[in-house]
GROMACS .gro file of N, CA and C in nm:
model
  384
    1MET      N    1   1.927   1.375   2.771
    1MET     CA    2   1.989   1.504   2.751
    1MET      C    3   2.137   1.492   2.785
    2GLU      N    4   2.218   1.544   2.702
    2GLU     CA    5   2.363   1.531   2.718
    2GLU      C    6   2.418   1.649   2.795
    3LEU      N    7   2.500   1.621   2.895
    3LEU     CA    8   2.567   1.726   2.969
    3LEU      C    9   2.714   1.726   2.932
    4ARG      N   10   2.768   1.841   2.915
    4ARG     CA   11   2.909   1.853   2.880
    4ARG      C   12   2.985   1.906   3.000
    5VAL      N   13   3.102   1.853   3.021
    5VAL     CA   14   3.185   1.899   3.131
    5VAL      C   15   3.295   1.985   3.074
    6ALA      N   16   3.295   2.111   3.113
    6ALA     CA   17   3.396   2.205   3.065
    6ALA      C   18   3.454   2.277   3.185
    7GLU      N   19   3.583   2.267   3.200
    7GLU     CA   20   3.655   2.333   3.309
    7GLU      C   21   3.598   2.293   3.444
    8GLY      N   22   3.562   2.164   3.460
    8GLY     CA   23   3.515   2.116   3.588
    8GLY      C   24   3.370   2.147   3.619
    9LYS      N   25   3.297   2.208   3.529
    9LYS     CA   26   3.157   2.242   3.551
    9LYS      C   27   3.072   2.170   3.448
   10ALA      N   28   2.961   2.112   3.492
   10ALA     CA   29   2.867   2.050   3.399
   10ALA      C   30   2.775   2.159   3.346
   11SER      N   31   2.759   2.163   3.215
   11SER     CA   32   2.673   2.265   3.156
   11SER      C   33   2.584   2.202   3.051
   12SER      N   34   2.462   2.249   3.045
   12SER     CA   35   2.366   2.197   2.948
   12SER      C   36   2.384   2.269   2.815
   13PRO      N   37   2.337   2.208   2.706
   13PRO     CA   38   2.346   2.275   2.575
   13PRO      C   39   2.272   2.409   2.573
   14LYS      N   40   2.158   2.417   2.643
   14LYS     CA   41   2.084   2.544   2.646
   14LYS      C   42   2.167   2.654   2.712
   15ARG      N   43   2.236   2.619   2.820
   15ARG     CA   44   2.318   2.718   2.890
   15ARG      C   45   2.433   2.762   2.800
   16GLU      N   46   2.491   2.667   2.726
   16GLU     CA   47   2.600   2.702   2.635
   16GLU      C   48   2.551   2.795   2.525
   17ILE      N   49   2.432   2.768   2.473
   17ILE     CA   50   2.376   2.852   2.368
   17ILE      C   51   2.350   2.993   2.421
   18ARG      N   52   2.294   3.001   2.545
   18ARG     CA   53   2.270   3.133   2.604
   18ARG      C   54   2.398   3.211   2.622
   19SER      N   55   2.502   3.143   2.671
   19SER     CA   56   2.629   3.214   2.693
   19SER      C   57   2.691   3.256   2.560
   20LEU      N   58   2.676   3.171   2.457
   20LEU     CA   59   2.727   3.206   2.324
   20LEU      C   60   2.653   3.327   2.268
   21ARG      N   61   2.520   3.329   2.285
   21ARG     CA   62   2.442   3.444   2.238
   21ARG      C   63   2.482   3.572   2.310
   22ALA      N   64   2.502   3.561   2.441
   22ALA     CA   65   2.542   3.679   2.518
   22ALA      C   66   2.679   3.729   2.473
   23ARG      N   67   2.771   3.635   2.448
   23ARG     CA   68   2.904   3.672   2.401
   23ARG      C   69   2.896   3.739   2.264
   24ASN      N   70   2.813   3.683   2.174
   24ASN     CA   71   2.797   3.743   2.041
   24ASN      C   72   2.734   3.882   2.051
   25HIS      N   73   2.638   3.898   2.142
   25HIS     CA   74   2.574   4.029   2.160
   25HIS      C   75   2.675   4.132   2.208
   26ARG      N   76   2.760   4.095   2.305
   26ARG     CA   77   2.862   4.188   2.354
   26ARG      C   78   2.959   4.222   2.242
   27SER      N   79   2.997   4.122   2.164
   27SER     CA   80   3.090   4.146   2.054
   27SER      C   81   3.028   4.240   1.951
   28LEU      N   82   2.902   4.217   1.919
   28LEU     CA   83   2.832   4.302   1.822
   28LEU      C   84   2.823   4.445   1.873
   29ARG      N   85   2.794   4.460   2.001
   29ARG     CA   86   2.783   4.594   2.059
   29ARG      C   87   2.918   4.666   2.058
   30ASN      N   88   3.027   4.591   2.088
   30ASN     CA   89   3.160   4.652   2.086
   30ASN      C   90   3.197   4.695   1.944
   31ASN      N   91   3.167   4.610   1.846
   31ASN     CA   92   3.195   4.646   1.708
   31ASN      C   93   3.115   4.769   1.667
   32LEU      N   94   2.992   4.776   1.714
   32LEU     CA   95   2.908   4.891   1.682
   32LEU      C   96   2.966   5.018   1.742
   33LEU      N   97   3.012   5.010   1.868
   33LEU     CA   98   3.073   5.128   1.931
   33LEU      C   99   3.196   5.173   1.854
   34GLU      N  100   3.279   5.077   1.812
   34GLU     CA  101   3.398   5.113   1.735
   34GLU      C  102   3.360   5.180   1.604
   35SER      N  103   3.260   5.124   1.535
   35SER     CA  104   3.217   5.180   1.407
   35SER      C  105   3.159   5.319   1.423
   36ILE      N  106   3.079   5.337   1.527
   36ILE     CA  107   3.019   5.469   1.551
   36ILE      C  108   3.127   5.571   1.581
   37ALA      N  109   3.223   5.532   1.665
   37ALA     CA  110   3.331   5.625   1.700
   37ALA      C  111   3.410   5.665   1.576
   38GLN      N  112   3.439   5.569   1.489
   38GLN     CA  113   3.515   5.599   1.368
   38GLN      C  114   3.432   5.683   1.271
   39ALA      N  115   3.302   5.655   1.262
   39ALA     CA  116   3.216   5.731   1.170
   39ALA      C  117   3.202   5.876   1.215
   40ASN      N  118   3.208   5.900   1.346
   40ASN     CA  119   3.192   6.035   1.398
   40ASN      C  120   3.325   6.106   1.417
   41GLY      N  121   3.433   6.053   1.362
   41GLY     CA  122   3.562   6.119   1.373
   41GLY      C  123   3.636   6.087   1.500
   42GLY      N  124   3.586   5.995   1.580
   42GLY     CA  125   3.655   5.955   1.703
   42GLY      C  126   3.742   5.834   1.676
   43SER      N  127   3.794   5.776   1.782
   43SER     CA  128   3.876   5.657   1.767
   43SER      C  129   3.874   5.576   1.895
   44VAL      N  130   3.912   5.449   1.883
   44VAL     CA  131   3.925   5.362   1.999
   44VAL      C  132   4.067   5.376   2.049
   45VAL      N  133   4.083   5.427   2.171
   45VAL     CA  134   4.216   5.451   2.227
   45VAL      C  135   4.276   5.322   2.278
   46SER      N  136   4.199   5.243   2.354
   46SER     CA  137   4.249   5.115   2.403
   46SER      C  138   4.132   5.020   2.425
   47GLN      N  139   4.164   4.891   2.425
   47GLN     CA  140   4.062   4.788   2.444
   47GLN      C  141   4.126   4.674   2.521
   48VAL      N  142   4.061   4.629   2.629
   48VAL     CA  143   4.114   4.524   2.713
   48VAL      C  144   4.007   4.417   2.731
   49ASN      N  145   4.043   4.290   2.709
   49ASN     CA  146   3.952   4.178   2.733
   49ASN      C  147   3.999   4.104   2.858
   50GLU      N  148   3.915   4.101   2.960
   50GLU     CA  149   3.948   4.030   3.083
   50GLU      C  150   3.828   3.949   3.128
   51ASP      N  151   3.841   3.819   3.135
   51ASP     CA  152   3.736   3.731   3.187
   51ASP      C  153   3.600   3.757   3.122
   52GLY      N  154   3.598   3.776   2.993
   52GLY     CA  155   3.473   3.799   2.922
   52GLY      C  156   3.422   3.941   2.930
   53VAL      N  157   3.493   4.029   3.000
   53VAL     CA  158   3.454   4.169   3.012
   53VAL      C  159   3.543   4.250   2.919
   54VAL      N  160   3.481   4.331   2.836
   54VAL     CA  161   3.555   4.415   2.743
   54VAL      C  162   3.550   4.559   2.793
   55ARG      N  163   3.665   4.617   2.811
   55ARG     CA  164   3.674   4.757   2.852
   55ARG      C  165   3.735   4.835   2.735
   56MET      N  166   3.665   4.942   2.697
   56MET     CA  167   3.710   5.021   2.583
   56MET      C  168   3.721   5.166   2.624
   57LYS      N  169   3.819   5.234   2.568
   57LYS     CA  170   3.830   5.378   2.583
   57LYS      C  171   3.810   5.439   2.445
   58LEU      N  172   3.707   5.522   2.435
   58LEU     CA  173   3.674   5.587   2.309
   58LEU      C  174   3.705   5.735   2.320
   59LEU      N  175   3.757   5.790   2.214
   59LEU     CA  176   3.785   5.933   2.209
   59LEU      C  177   3.685   5.996   2.113
   60VAL      N  178   3.582   6.062   2.171
   60VAL     CA  179   3.478   6.127   2.091
   60VAL      C  180   3.440   6.259   2.156
   61ARG      N  181   3.369   6.342   2.080
   61ARG     CA  182   3.319   6.467   2.136
   61ARG      C  183   3.197   6.439   2.224
   62LYS      N  184   3.167   6.529   2.316
   62LYS     CA  185   3.053   6.511   2.405
   62LYS      C  186   2.923   6.499   2.327
   63GLN      N  187   2.911   6.579   2.224
   63GLN     CA  188   2.790   6.577   2.142
   63GLN      C  189   2.773   6.440   2.077
   64ASP      N  190   2.882   6.384   2.023
   64ASP     CA  191   2.875   6.253   1.960
   64ASP      C  192   2.846   6.144   2.063
   65LEU      N  193   2.901   6.159   2.183
   65LEU     CA  194   2.875   6.062   2.289
   65LEU      C  195   2.728   6.061   2.327
   66ARG      N  196   2.669   6.179   2.342
   66ARG     CA  197   2.526   6.187   2.372
   66ARG      C  198   2.445   6.119   2.263
   67GLN      N  199   2.483   6.146   2.140
   67GLN     CA  200   2.413   6.088   2.025
   67GLN      C  201   2.424   5.936   2.025
   68MET      N  202   2.545   5.884   2.051
   68MET     CA  203   2.565   5.738   2.055
   68MET      C  204   2.480   5.675   2.164
   69LEU      N  205   2.477   5.736   2.282
   69LEU     CA  206   2.399   5.681   2.392
   69LEU      C  207   2.250   5.683   2.362
   70GLU      N  208   2.202   5.789   2.298
   70GLU     CA  209   2.061   5.795   2.261
   70GLU      C  210   2.027   5.686   2.160
   71VAL      N  211   2.114   5.664   2.064
   71VAL     CA  212   2.091   5.561   1.963
   71VAL      C  213   2.091   5.423   2.028
   72MET      N  214   2.186   5.399   2.118
   72MET     CA  215   2.195   5.268   2.184
   72MET      C  216   2.074   5.242   2.272
   73ARG      N  217   2.018   5.347   2.331
   73ARG     CA  218   1.900   5.332   2.417
   73ARG      C  219   1.771   5.331   2.336
   74GLY      N  220   1.780   5.362   2.209
   74GLY     CA  221   1.661   5.363   2.124
   74GLY      C  222   1.586   5.494   2.127
   75HIS      N  223   1.651   5.601   2.175
   75HIS     CA  224   1.586   5.732   2.181
   75HIS      C  225   1.638   5.823   2.072
   76GLY      N  226   1.666   5.769   1.956
   76GLY     CA  227   1.724   5.847   1.847
   76GLY      C  228   1.630   5.951   1.791
   77LYS      N  229   1.504   5.951   1.835
   77LYS     CA  230   1.407   6.047   1.783
   77LYS      C  231   1.432   6.188   1.834
   78ASN      N  232   1.506   6.202   1.943
   78ASN     CA  233   1.530   6.333   2.003
   78ASN      C  234   1.639   6.412   1.931
   79ILE      N  235   1.706   6.352   1.836
   79ILE     CA  236   1.818   6.416   1.768
   79ILE      C  237   1.764   6.501   1.653
   80SER      N  238   1.829   6.614   1.629
   80SER     CA  239   1.783   6.704   1.522
   80SER      C  240   1.795   6.637   1.386
   81GLN      N  241   1.722   6.687   1.289
   81GLN     CA  242   1.719   6.627   1.156
   81GLN      C  243   1.855   6.632   1.087
   82GLN      N  244   1.931   6.740   1.105
   82GLN     CA  245   2.062   6.750   1.041
   82GLN      C  246   2.154   6.639   1.087
   83GLN      N  247   2.161   6.616   1.216
   83GLN     CA  248   2.249   6.513   1.269
   83GLN      C  249   2.201   6.374   1.230
   84SER      N  250   2.069   6.353   1.230
   84SER     CA  251   2.019   6.219   1.204
   84SER      C  252   2.050   6.174   1.061
   85PHE      N  253   2.045   6.264   0.964
   85PHE     CA  254   2.075   6.224   0.827
   85PHE      C  255   2.222   6.192   0.808
   86SER      N  256   2.310   6.266   0.872
   86SER     CA  257   2.453   6.245   0.850
   86SER      C  258   2.507   6.123   0.924
   87SER      N  259   2.480   6.109   1.052
   87SER     CA  260   2.544   6.002   1.129
   87SER      C  261   2.454   5.882   1.152
   88LEU      N  262   2.326   5.901   1.170
   88LEU     CA  263   2.239   5.788   1.196
   88LEU      C  264   2.227   5.697   1.075
   89SER      N  265   2.236   5.751   0.957
   89SER     CA  266   2.225   5.666   0.840
   89SER      C  267   2.339   5.565   0.836
   90VAL      N  268   2.458   5.605   0.877
   90VAL     CA  269   2.572   5.513   0.882
   90VAL      C  270   2.546   5.406   0.986
   91GLU      N  271   2.498   5.446   1.103
   91GLU     CA  272   2.471   5.351   1.210
   91GLU      C  273   2.360   5.255   1.171
   92GLN      N  274   2.257   5.308   1.108
   92GLN     CA  275   2.147   5.222   1.065
   92GLN      C  276   2.194   5.122   0.960
   93ARG      N  277   2.280   5.166   0.870
   93ARG     CA  278   2.333   5.075   0.769
   93ARG      C  279   2.416   4.965   0.834
   94LEU      N  280   2.499   5.001   0.931
   94LEU     CA  281   2.578   4.900   1.001
   94LEU      C  282   2.489   4.798   1.070
   95ASN      N  283   2.386   4.846   1.138
   95ASN     CA  284   2.293   4.754   1.205
   95ASN      C  285   2.222   4.665   1.105
   96LEU      N  286   2.180   4.722   0.994
   96LEU     CA  287   2.110   4.645   0.892
   96LEU      C  288   2.200   4.536   0.833
   97LEU      N  289   2.325   4.572   0.803
   97LEU     CA  290   2.419   4.473   0.750
   97LEU      C  291   2.443   4.360   0.849
   98ARG      N  292   2.458   4.395   0.976
   98ARG     CA  293   2.481   4.291   1.077
   98ARG      C  294   2.359   4.200   1.092
   99LYS      N  295   2.239   4.258   1.089
   99LYS     CA  296   2.118   4.177   1.100
   99LYS      C  297   2.105   4.084   0.980
  100LYS      N  298   2.135   4.135   0.860
  100LYS     CA  299   2.128   4.051   0.740
  100LYS      C  300   2.228   3.936   0.748
  101GLN      N  301   2.348   3.966   0.798
  101GLN     CA  302   2.449   3.862   0.810
  101GLN      C  303   2.404   3.754   0.908
  102LEU      N  304   2.346   3.794   1.021
  102LEU     CA  305   2.297   3.697   1.118
  102LEU      C  306   2.183   3.614   1.061
  103LEU      N  307   2.093   3.679   0.987
  103LEU     CA  308   1.982   3.606   0.926
  103LEU      C  309   2.031   3.504   0.824
  104ARG      N  310   2.130   3.544   0.742
  104ARG     CA  311   2.187   3.450   0.645
  104ARG      C  312   2.252   3.331   0.714
  105ALA      N  313   2.327   3.358   0.819
  105ALA     CA  314   2.394   3.250   0.892
  105ALA      C  315   2.292   3.156   0.955
  106ASN      N  316   2.185   3.211   1.013
  106ASN     CA  317   2.081   3.127   1.072
  106ASN      C  318   2.009   3.045   0.966
  107ALA      N  319   1.980   3.106   0.852
  107ALA     CA  320   1.913   3.034   0.744
  107ALA      C  321   2.001   2.922   0.690
  108ALA      N  322   2.130   2.947   0.676
  108ALA     CA  323   2.221   2.843   0.628
  108ALA      C  324   2.231   2.729   0.729
  109ALA      N  325   2.233   2.761   0.857
  109ALA     CA  326   2.239   2.657   0.960
  109ALA      C  327   2.112   2.573   0.960
  110LYS      N  328   1.996   2.638   0.946
  110LYS     CA  329   1.869   2.565   0.941
  110LYS      C  330   1.865   2.475   0.818
  111GLU      N  331   1.910   2.527   0.705
  111GLU     CA  332   1.910   2.449   0.580
  111GLU      C  333   2.000   2.327   0.592
  112SER      N  334   2.117   2.343   0.651
  112SER     CA  335   2.208   2.230   0.664
  112SER      C  336   2.153   2.125   0.761
  113ARG      N  337   2.080   2.169   0.865
  113ARG     CA  338   2.018   2.074   0.958
  113ARG      C  339   1.901   2.003   0.892
  114ARG      N  340   1.827   2.075   0.807
  114ARG     CA  341   1.708   2.019   0.745
  114ARG      C  342   1.743   1.907   0.648
  115ARG      N  343   1.844   1.927   0.568
  115ARG     CA  344   1.882   1.826   0.469
  115ARG      C  345   2.016   1.765   0.508
  116SER      N  346   2.008   1.672   0.600
  116SER     CA  347   2.131   1.612   0.650
  116SER      C  348   2.193   1.516   0.548
  117TRP      N  349   2.110   1.440   0.475
  117TRP     CA  350   2.165   1.346   0.379
  117TRP      C  351   2.071   1.336   0.260
  118THR      N  352   2.129   1.336   0.140
  118THR     CA  353   2.052   1.313   0.019
  118THR      C  354   2.129   1.216  -0.069
  119PRO      N  355   2.061   1.130  -0.144
  119PRO     CA  356   2.133   1.036  -0.230
  119PRO      C  357   2.204   1.109  -0.344
  120GLN      N  358   2.315   1.053  -0.388
  120GLN     CA  359   2.392   1.116  -0.494
  120GLN      C  360   2.326   1.097  -0.631
  121LEU      N  361   2.266   0.982  -0.655
  121LEU     CA  362   2.205   0.954  -0.785
  121LEU      C  363   2.061   1.002  -0.788
  122GLN      N  364   2.025   1.063  -0.898
  122GLN     CA  365   1.887   1.104  -0.917
  122GLN      C  366   1.811   0.986  -0.978
  123SER      N  367   1.683   0.981  -0.955
  123SER     CA  368   1.606   0.871  -1.013
  123SER      C  369   1.599   0.887  -1.164
  124ILE      N  370   1.595   0.775  -1.234
  124ILE     CA  371   1.591   0.775  -1.380
  124ILE      C  372   1.445   0.771  -1.423
  125PRO      N  373   1.400   0.871  -1.500
  125PRO     CA  374   1.260   0.869  -1.543
  125PRO      C  375   1.235   0.756  -1.643
  126GLU      N  376   1.121   0.691  -1.629
  126GLU     CA  377   1.086   0.583  -1.721
  126GLU      C  378   1.012   0.640  -1.840
  127GLU      N  379   1.041   0.583  -1.956
  127GLU     CA  380   0.973   0.628  -2.078
  127GLU      C  381   0.856   0.536  -2.104
  128PHE      N  382   0.745   0.593  -2.148
  128PHE     CA  383   0.626   0.512  -2.178
  128PHE      C  384   0.613   0.488  -2.323
   0.00000   0.00000   0.00000
């Protein structure tokens, strides 16, 4: 097993993958918050990245904030039908697009690992 030394610390490939996944998850969540805020008429006032921690200030109405928190927690069922059709459909589409993009990227990575080398010439069929 290969250990990599980065910034004076030895780290295993599994640990690197876990940290990369966590970083991607935080990034995805931040992008989702920005998209939700913009879809609901709000905006991102400021954003600061410090030591892997992202701090954001969002300007939204209280009602939209409650709705965003319910969606993020998975309790979107408590929202009235009028609100769910207008704003949740946008959020669901964003999530669906992101999931599809991740699935395509994973499939492409698996495909490239599966077929590492193939010969350039095809075999010549023999005639009988």
